[in-house]
Amino acid sequence: MKVNALASKTKGASLENFEYEIKEHSSFDCLIQVETCGICHSDIHMIDNDWGMSRYPLVPGHEIVGRVVDIGNEVQHLKIGDRVGVGWQASACLECEECLNGKENLCNKNVGVIVGRHGGFAKYVQVDSRFAFKIPDSIESNKASPLMCAGITVYSALRYAGMSSGQHIGIIGIGGLGHLALQFAQKLGNKVTVFTTSKDKAEFALNLGASDVVLNPTPKDKLNSKLNIIINTVPADLDWKYFINQLKPDGTLTFVGVPPKPISLPIGMLLDQRKRIMASPIGGRAMIQEMLKLAAEHEIFPVTEIFDKEEANLAIEKVRNNTIRYRAVLDFRK
Ligand code: NAP
Ligand code: ZN
């Protein structure tokens, strides 16, 4: 079967129409007709080969929501017509200790939807059905798409950093990931402080439930050292010592955005008050389902700008220059 898609044909290139052949599906696969697909900053990193693992032509797109139109004969939990979401992960071994403990995202055989295979900027995508999740009816497709990567990434990172409720959480960067992190933290009963470099986002963050906002943080700011957890969603080199100093004793700085340069700091900054630095990739299958349920219950939805597929390059440009508010979503239904 031939699939119409959008691809970057070389490193950093604009998207162009591209057609490829989908192979016969295996017994656990499902074929999804794409309705919507979010644009995550990781798609841009992949287009630009920032991580040295891109293969061209590259069809980006790993915040996929669509309808199941075909399934393999071993698929039990889905039927034709179901509306499902697929995130970064396309498959895993499902046999190793991590997979058996519900941490499929930590499996060393995990495969990314857009790594060495084609993603969701397309009319159809084929994946292992065990990585396709039913979307609750109350979440419309354009709102569900960003939950599949941005949503699960921040939810899982905050949970593994120890977020429960009654805490004070810091969020660095109010982009696709950051504005969902703010909602998960606040709607689950935490106070939230936002750090942003964009003036207009300060008011937006307060309206979305933040208790306070630090615009353009600098070392001259008053030190509050009040935060239990800080999540960094920014892919840039910031003053990490400043953020460690904002943590309470036993506080955790967790990274989901990856700064280009290594971090260098005196261990004493962590040791004196038993602080931690950690980093977190996407989320496992059980946590994806928990996250979707919570999002539906608490109405944790992204703020989206919707683009037709013909406008995909414009949307990518807006993500690149940080003028998107707050997640670009491509609609493939027309
Ligand atoms: P995004 O929508 O572009 O948001 C990134 C935000 O970072 C921007 O909105 C901006 O926030 C801030 N920012 C950007 N450049 C900056 C700079 N030079 N200095 C200071 N702040 C800057 O991106 P996203 O889709 O949320 O993704 C964020 C990062 O997470 C990406 O690197 C992506 O690859 C990564 N990611 C990781 C995982 C994982 O599994 N760990 C999953 C998905 C994405 P303000 O305007 O508020 O300052
Ligand atoms: Zn992503």
CSV table of C-alpha atoms and ligand atoms in Angstrom, one decimal:
chain,number,residue,atom,x,y,z
A,1,MET,CA,0.0,0.0,0.0
A,2,LYS,CA,1.3,3.5,-0.9
A,3,VAL,CA,1.2,6.2,1.8
A,4,ASN,CA,1.2,9.9,1.1
A,5,ALA,CA,3.4,11.7,3.6
A,6,LEU,CA,5.5,14.8,4.3
A,7,ALA,CA,9.3,14.4,4.5
A,8,SER,CA,12.5,16.3,4.9
A,9,LYS,CA,14.7,14.8,2.2
A,10,THR,CA,18.0,16.1,3.6
A,11,LYS,CA,19.2,17.5,6.9
A,12,GLY,CA,17.3,20.6,8.0
A,13,ALA,CA,15.2,20.7,4.8
A,14,SER,CA,11.6,21.9,4.5
A,15,LEU,CA,9.0,19.2,4.3
A,16,GLU,CA,7.9,18.0,0.8
A,17,ASN,CA,5.4,15.6,-0.5
A,18,PHE,CA,6.7,12.0,-0.3
A,19,GLU,CA,5.2,8.7,-1.1
A,20,TYR,CA,6.4,5.4,0.4
A,21,GLU,CA,5.2,1.8,0.4
A,22,ILE,CA,3.9,0.3,3.7
A,23,LYS,CA,4.9,-3.4,4.1
A,24,GLU,CA,2.5,-6.1,4.9
A,25,HIS,CA,1.6,-5.9,8.5
A,26,SER,CA,2.7,-8.5,11.1
A,27,SER,CA,0.3,-10.1,13.5
A,28,PHE,CA,0.5,-7.4,16.2
A,29,ASP,CA,0.5,-4.4,13.9
A,30,CYS,CA,-2.2,-2.0,13.3
A,31,LEU,CA,-2.7,0.5,10.4
A,32,ILE,CA,-3.9,3.9,11.5
A,33,GLN,CA,-5.5,6.6,9.3
A,34,VAL,CA,-4.0,9.8,10.8
A,35,GLU,CA,-6.4,12.5,12.0
A,36,THR,CA,-4.0,14.8,13.7
A,37,CYS,CA,-0.3,15.0,14.6
A,38,GLY,CA,1.4,17.4,16.9
A,39,ILE,CA,4.8,19.0,16.2
A,40,CYS,CA,7.1,18.3,19.0
A,41,HIS,CA,10.5,20.1,19.3
A,42,SER,CA,12.0,16.6,19.0
A,43,ASP,CA,10.7,16.5,15.4
A,44,ILE,CA,12.8,19.6,14.7
A,45,HIS,CA,15.8,18.0,16.4
A,46,MET,CA,15.3,15.0,14.1
A,47,ILE,CA,14.9,17.1,11.0
A,48,ASP,CA,18.1,18.9,11.8
A,49,ASN,CA,19.9,15.6,12.8
A,50,ASP,CA,20.8,17.1,16.2
A,51,TRP,CA,21.1,13.7,17.7
A,52,GLY,CA,23.0,12.0,14.8
A,53,MET,CA,20.4,9.3,14.3
A,54,SER,CA,18.2,10.8,11.5
A,55,ARG,CA,17.7,8.9,8.2
A,56,TYR,CA,16.4,10.7,5.2
A,57,PRO,CA,13.8,11.0,3.7
A,58,LEU,CA,12.5,11.6,7.2
A,59,VAL,CA,8.8,11.6,7.9
A,60,PRO,CA,8.4,13.4,11.3
A,61,GLY,CA,5.4,13.2,13.6
A,62,HIS,CA,5.1,11.3,16.9
A,63,GLU,CA,2.0,12.8,18.5
A,64,ILE,CA,-0.4,10.8,16.4
A,65,VAL,CA,-4.1,10.4,16.8
A,66,GLY,CA,-6.2,8.5,14.2
A,67,ARG,CA,-8.6,5.6,13.5
A,68,VAL,CA,-7.6,2.0,13.3
A,69,VAL,CA,-8.3,0.8,9.7
A,70,ASP,CA,-6.6,-2.6,9.7
A,71,ILE,CA,-5.2,-4.9,12.4
A,72,GLY,CA,-3.1,-8.0,12.6
A,73,ASN,CA,-4.7,-11.3,13.7
A,74,GLU,CA,-3.2,-11.3,17.2
A,75,VAL,CA,-4.5,-7.9,18.1
A,76,GLN,CA,-7.0,-8.2,21.0
A,77,HIS,CA,-7.4,-4.8,22.6
A,78,LEU,CA,-8.3,-2.8,19.5
A,79,LYS,CA,-10.8,-3.1,16.7
A,80,ILE,CA,-11.3,-1.4,13.4
A,81,GLY,CA,-12.7,2.1,13.9
A,82,ASP,CA,-11.2,2.7,17.3
A,83,ARG,CA,-9.6,6.1,17.8
A,84,VAL,CA,-6.0,5.7,19.1
A,85,GLY,CA,-3.0,7.7,20.0
A,86,VAL,CA,0.7,6.9,19.4
A,87,GLY,CA,3.6,8.7,20.9
A,88,TRP,CA,7.4,8.6,20.5
A,89,GLN,CA,7.7,4.8,21.0
A,90,ALA,CA,6.8,2.4,18.2
A,91,SER,CA,7.9,-0.8,19.8
A,92,ALA,CA,10.0,-2.6,22.5
A,93,CYS,CA,11.1,-6.2,23.2
A,94,LEU,CA,8.3,-6.6,25.8
A,95,GLU,CA,10.4,-9.4,27.4
A,96,CYS,CA,13.2,-7.7,29.3
A,97,GLU,CA,13.0,-6.8,33.0
A,98,GLU,CA,12.2,-3.1,32.2
A,99,CYS,CA,9.3,-4.1,29.8
A,100,LEU,CA,7.9,-6.6,32.3
A,101,ASN,CA,8.0,-3.9,35.0
A,102,GLY,CA,6.0,-1.5,32.9
A,103,LYS,CA,9.0,0.6,31.9
A,104,GLU,CA,8.9,-0.1,28.2
A,105,ASN,CA,10.4,3.3,27.6
A,106,LEU,CA,13.6,2.1,29.3
A,107,CYS,CA,13.9,-1.0,27.1
A,108,ASN,CA,17.2,-1.1,25.3
A,109,LYS,CA,15.5,-2.4,22.2
A,110,ASN,CA,12.9,0.4,22.1
A,111,VAL,CA,12.3,1.9,18.7
A,112,GLY,CA,11.2,5.5,18.1
A,113,VAL,CA,8.3,6.1,15.6
A,114,ILE,CA,10.5,8.4,13.6
A,115,VAL,CA,13.9,6.7,14.1
A,116,GLY,CA,14.7,4.6,11.1
A,117,ARG,CA,11.0,4.4,10.1
A,118,HIS,CA,8.3,6.8,9.0
A,119,GLY,CA,6.1,8.8,11.4
A,120,GLY,CA,2.7,10.5,11.6
A,121,PHE,CA,3.0,13.4,9.1
A,122,ALA,CA,1.2,11.2,6.7
A,123,LYS,CA,-2.2,9.9,5.7
A,124,TYR,CA,-1.5,6.5,7.4
A,125,VAL,CA,1.0,5.1,9.8
A,126,GLN,CA,1.6,1.5,10.8
A,127,VAL,CA,2.8,0.6,14.3
A,128,ASP,CA,2.8,-2.3,16.8
A,129,SER,CA,-0.7,-2.1,18.2
A,130,ARG,CA,0.7,-2.6,21.7
A,131,PHE,CA,2.0,1.0,21.5
A,132,ALA,CA,-1.4,2.4,20.3
A,133,PHE,CA,-3.7,3.6,23.1
A,134,LYS,CA,-7.4,4.2,23.0
A,135,ILE,CA,-8.2,7.9,23.4
A,136,PRO,CA,-11.0,8.8,25.9
A,137,ASP,CA,-14.1,10.0,24.0
A,138,SER,CA,-14.0,13.4,25.8
A,139,ILE,CA,-10.7,14.4,24.4
A,140,GLU,CA,-10.9,15.7,20.8
A,141,SER,CA,-8.1,14.5,18.4
A,142,ASN,CA,-6.2,17.8,18.2
A,143,LYS,CA,-6.1,18.0,22.0
A,144,ALA,CA,-5.1,14.4,22.4
A,145,SER,CA,-2.2,14.5,19.9
A,146,PRO,CA,0.1,16.6,22.1
A,147,LEU,CA,-0.6,14.4,25.2
A,148,MET,CA,1.0,11.5,23.4
A,149,CYS,CA,4.5,12.9,23.6
A,150,ALA,CA,4.5,16.3,25.4
A,151,GLY,CA,1.9,15.1,28.0
A,152,ILE,CA,3.3,11.8,28.9
A,153,THR,CA,6.9,13.1,29.0
A,154,VAL,CA,6.2,15.7,31.6
A,155,TYR,CA,3.7,13.6,33.6
A,156,SER,CA,6.2,10.7,33.8
A,157,ALA,CA,9.1,13.0,34.6
A,158,LEU,CA,7.3,14.7,37.4
A,159,ARG,CA,6.0,11.5,38.9
A,160,TYR,CA,9.5,9.9,38.9
A,161,ALA,CA,10.9,13.0,40.4
A,162,GLY,CA,8.5,12.4,43.3
A,163,MET,CA,5.5,14.7,42.5
A,164,SER,CA,2.4,14.0,44.5
A,165,SER,CA,0.3,16.9,45.8
A,166,GLY,CA,0.8,19.7,48.2
A,167,GLN,CA,4.3,20.4,46.8
A,168,HIS,CA,5.8,23.4,45.0
A,169,ILE,CA,6.9,22.7,41.5
A,170,GLY,CA,9.0,24.8,39.2
A,171,ILE,CA,8.7,24.7,35.4
A,172,ILE,CA,11.4,26.1,33.1
A,173,GLY,CA,10.0,27.0,29.6
A,174,ILE,CA,6.4,27.4,28.6
A,175,GLY,CA,6.4,25.6,25.3
A,176,GLY,CA,4.5,22.4,24.3
A,177,LEU,CA,5.9,20.4,27.2
A,178,GLY,CA,6.0,23.2,29.7
A,179,HIS,CA,2.4,24.4,29.4
A,180,LEU,CA,1.2,20.8,30.0
A,181,ALA,CA,3.6,20.3,32.9
A,182,LEU,CA,2.1,23.4,34.5
A,183,GLN,CA,-1.4,21.9,34.2
A,184,PHE,CA,-0.5,18.4,35.4
A,185,ALA,CA,1.3,19.9,38.5
A,186,GLN,CA,-1.4,22.5,39.3
A,187,LYS,CA,-4.4,20.4,38.7
A,188,LEU,CA,-3.0,17.6,40.8
A,189,GLY,CA,-2.8,19.9,43.8
A,190,ASN,CA,0.6,21.6,43.7
A,191,LYS,CA,1.7,25.2,43.7
A,192,VAL,CA,3.6,26.1,40.5
A,193,THR,CA,6.4,28.7,39.8
A,194,VAL,CA,7.1,29.2,36.1
A,195,PHE,CA,10.4,30.4,34.6
A,196,THR,CA,10.0,31.9,31.1
A,197,THR,CA,11.9,34.1,28.6
A,198,SER,CA,8.7,35.2,26.9
A,199,LYS,CA,6.8,38.2,28.3
A,200,ASP,CA,3.4,37.3,26.9
A,201,LYS,CA,3.7,33.8,28.5
A,202,ALA,CA,3.9,35.2,32.0
A,203,GLU,CA,0.3,36.3,32.0
A,204,PHE,CA,-0.8,33.1,30.2
A,205,ALA,CA,0.9,31.0,32.9
A,206,LEU,CA,-0.8,32.9,35.7
A,207,ASN,CA,-4.2,32.4,34.0
A,208,LEU,CA,-3.4,28.7,33.6
A,209,GLY,CA,-2.9,28.3,37.3
A,210,ALA,CA,0.7,29.3,38.1
A,211,SER,CA,1.2,31.0,41.5
A,212,ASP,CA,4.1,33.1,40.3
A,213,VAL,CA,6.2,33.7,37.3
A,214,VAL,CA,9.9,34.6,37.0
A,215,LEU,CA,10.5,36.4,33.7
A,216,ASN,CA,14.0,36.1,32.3
A,217,PRO,CA,15.6,34.5,35.5
A,218,THR,CA,19.0,36.0,36.4
A,219,PRO,CA,21.3,35.2,39.4
A,220,LYS,CA,20.3,38.6,40.9
A,221,ASP,CA,16.8,37.3,41.6
A,222,LYS,CA,15.9,36.8,45.2
A,223,LEU,CA,16.7,33.2,46.3
A,224,ASN,CA,13.6,31.5,47.6
A,225,SER,CA,14.9,27.9,47.8
A,226,LYS,CA,11.3,26.8,48.1
A,227,LEU,CA,10.8,24.3,45.2
A,228,ASN,CA,10.5,20.5,45.7
A,229,ILE,CA,10.9,19.7,42.0
A,230,ILE,CA,12.0,21.7,39.0
A,231,ILE,CA,11.4,20.3,35.5
A,232,ASN,CA,13.5,21.8,32.7
A,233,THR,CA,11.8,21.7,29.3
A,234,VAL,CA,14.2,24.0,27.5
A,235,PRO,CA,16.7,22.7,24.9
A,236,ALA,CA,19.3,25.4,25.7
A,237,ASP,CA,22.2,26.0,28.1
A,238,LEU,CA,20.9,27.9,31.1
A,239,ASP,CA,22.4,28.8,34.5
A,240,TRP,CA,21.8,25.4,36.2
A,241,LYS,CA,23.4,26.6,39.5
A,242,TYR,CA,20.6,29.2,39.7
A,243,PHE,CA,18.0,26.5,39.5
A,244,ILE,CA,19.7,24.2,42.0
A,245,ASN,CA,19.7,27.1,44.4
A,246,GLN,CA,15.9,27.4,44.0
A,247,LEU,CA,15.4,23.8,45.3
A,248,LYS,CA,14.5,23.0,48.9
A,249,PRO,CA,16.6,20.3,50.7
A,250,ASP,CA,15.9,16.9,49.1
A,251,GLY,CA,14.7,18.8,46.0
A,252,THR,CA,15.1,17.4,42.4
A,253,LEU,CA,15.9,19.1,39.2
A,254,THR,CA,14.7,16.8,36.4
A,255,PHE,CA,15.5,17.3,32.7
A,256,VAL,CA,13.2,16.5,29.8
A,257,GLY,CA,14.7,19.2,27.5
A,258,VAL,CA,18.3,18.4,26.7
A,259,PRO,CA,20.8,21.3,26.8
A,260,PRO,CA,23.5,21.0,24.2
A,261,LYS,CA,26.4,21.4,26.6
A,262,PRO,CA,27.4,19.2,29.5
A,263,ILE,CA,26.5,20.5,33.0
A,264,SER,CA,29.4,21.4,35.3
A,265,LEU,CA,28.8,22.1,39.0
A,266,PRO,CA,30.4,21.5,42.3
A,267,ILE,CA,29.0,18.3,44.0
A,268,GLY,CA,28.7,20.3,47.2
A,269,MET,CA,25.8,22.2,45.7
A,270,LEU,CA,23.9,18.9,45.7
A,271,LEU,CA,25.5,17.2,48.7
A,272,ASP,CA,24.9,19.9,51.4
A,273,GLN,CA,21.1,19.6,51.1
A,274,ARG,CA,20.9,16.2,49.4
A,275,LYS,CA,19.6,17.6,46.1
A,276,ARG,CA,19.3,15.5,43.0
A,277,ILE,CA,19.6,15.9,39.2
A,278,MET,CA,17.9,13.4,37.0
A,279,ALA,CA,16.6,13.1,33.4
A,280,SER,CA,13.6,11.3,32.0
A,281,PRO,CA,12.5,9.8,28.6
A,282,ILE,CA,8.8,9.7,27.6
A,283,GLY,CA,6.8,7.2,29.7
A,284,GLY,CA,5.8,3.6,29.9
A,285,ARG,CA,2.5,2.1,28.6
A,286,ALA,CA,0.8,2.0,32.0
A,287,MET,CA,1.7,5.6,32.7
A,288,ILE,CA,0.4,6.7,29.3
A,289,GLN,CA,-3.0,5.2,30.1
A,290,GLU,CA,-3.0,6.8,33.6
A,291,MET,CA,-2.0,10.1,32.0
A,292,LEU,CA,-4.8,10.0,29.5
A,293,LYS,CA,-7.4,9.2,32.2
A,294,LEU,CA,-6.1,12.0,34.4
A,295,ALA,CA,-6.1,14.4,31.5
A,296,ALA,CA,-9.7,13.6,30.7
A,297,GLU,CA,-10.8,13.8,34.4
A,298,HIS,CA,-9.0,17.1,35.1
A,299,GLU,CA,-9.4,18.6,31.7
A,300,ILE,CA,-5.7,18.9,31.1
A,301,PHE,CA,-5.6,19.9,27.5
A,302,PRO,CA,-3.0,21.6,25.4
A,303,VAL,CA,-3.6,25.0,23.8
A,304,THR,CA,-3.2,24.3,20.1
A,305,GLU,CA,-2.8,26.1,16.8
A,306,ILE,CA,-4.2,23.9,14.0
A,307,PHE,CA,-2.6,23.8,10.6
A,308,ASP,CA,-3.6,22.0,7.3
A,309,LYS,CA,-0.9,19.8,5.9
A,310,GLU,CA,-0.1,22.4,3.2
A,311,GLU,CA,0.9,24.7,6.1
A,312,ALA,CA,3.3,22.3,7.7
A,313,ASN,CA,6.4,24.3,6.9
A,314,LEU,CA,4.9,27.4,8.4
A,315,ALA,CA,4.0,25.5,11.5
A,316,ILE,CA,7.5,24.2,11.8
A,317,GLU,CA,8.9,27.7,11.4
A,318,LYS,CA,6.7,28.9,14.2
A,319,VAL,CA,8.0,26.2,16.5
A,320,ARG,CA,11.6,27.0,15.5
A,321,ASN,CA,11.2,30.7,16.3
A,322,ASN,CA,9.2,30.2,19.5
A,323,THR,CA,6.1,32.0,18.2
A,324,ILE,CA,3.8,29.0,18.4
A,325,ARG,CA,1.2,29.3,21.2
A,326,TYR,CA,1.5,26.6,22.6
A,327,ARG,CA,1.5,23.4,20.4
A,328,ALA,CA,1.2,23.2,16.6
A,329,VAL,CA,-1.0,20.4,15.4
A,330,LEU,CA,-1.3,19.3,11.8
A,331,ASP,CA,-4.8,18.1,10.7
A,332,PHE,CA,-4.7,15.4,8.0
A,333,ARG,CA,-8.5,14.9,7.8
A,334,LYS,CA,-9.0,17.0,4.7
B,1,NAP,P1,8.9,24.0,22.5
B,1,NAP,O1,7.5,23.9,22.4
B,1,NAP,O2,9.7,24.6,21.4
B,1,NAP,O3,9.3,24.7,23.9
B,1,NAP,C1,10.6,24.9,24.3
B,1,NAP,C2,10.6,26.2,25.2
B,1,NAP,O4,11.9,26.4,25.6
B,1,NAP,C3,10.2,27.5,24.5
B,1,NAP,O5,8.8,27.6,24.4
B,1,NAP,C4,10.8,28.5,25.3
B,1,NAP,O6,10.0,28.8,26.5
B,1,NAP,C5,12.1,27.8,25.8
B,1,NAP,N1,13.3,28.2,25.0
B,1,NAP,C6,13.6,27.8,23.8
B,1,NAP,N2,14.8,28.3,23.4
B,1,NAP,C7,15.3,28.9,24.5
B,1,NAP,C8,16.5,29.6,24.8
B,1,NAP,N3,17.5,29.7,23.9
B,1,NAP,N4,16.7,30.1,26.0
B,1,NAP,C9,15.7,29.9,27.0
B,1,NAP,N5,14.5,29.3,26.7
B,1,NAP,C10,14.3,28.8,25.5
B,1,NAP,O7,9.6,22.6,22.7
B,1,NAP,P2,8.9,21.3,23.3
B,1,NAP,O8,8.2,20.5,22.2
B,1,NAP,O9,8.2,21.6,24.5
B,1,NAP,O10,10.2,20.4,23.7
B,1,NAP,C11,11.1,20.9,24.6
B,1,NAP,C12,12.3,20.0,24.7
B,1,NAP,O11,11.9,18.7,25.2
B,1,NAP,C13,12.9,19.6,23.3
B,1,NAP,O12,14.3,19.7,23.4
B,1,NAP,C14,12.5,18.2,23.0
B,1,NAP,O13,13.4,17.5,22.2
B,1,NAP,C15,12.5,17.7,24.4
B,1,NAP,N6,11.6,16.5,24.6
B,1,NAP,C16,12.1,15.5,25.4
B,1,NAP,C17,11.3,14.4,25.6
B,1,NAP,C18,11.8,13.3,26.5
B,1,NAP,O14,11.4,12.2,26.4
B,1,NAP,N7,12.7,13.7,27.5
B,1,NAP,C19,10.1,14.3,25.0
B,1,NAP,C20,9.6,15.3,24.2
B,1,NAP,C21,10.4,16.4,24.0
B,1,NAP,P3,9.8,30.3,27.0
B,1,NAP,O15,9.3,31.1,25.9
B,1,NAP,O16,8.8,30.1,28.1
B,1,NAP,O17,11.1,30.8,27.6
B,2,ZN,ZN,8.1,14.5,21.3
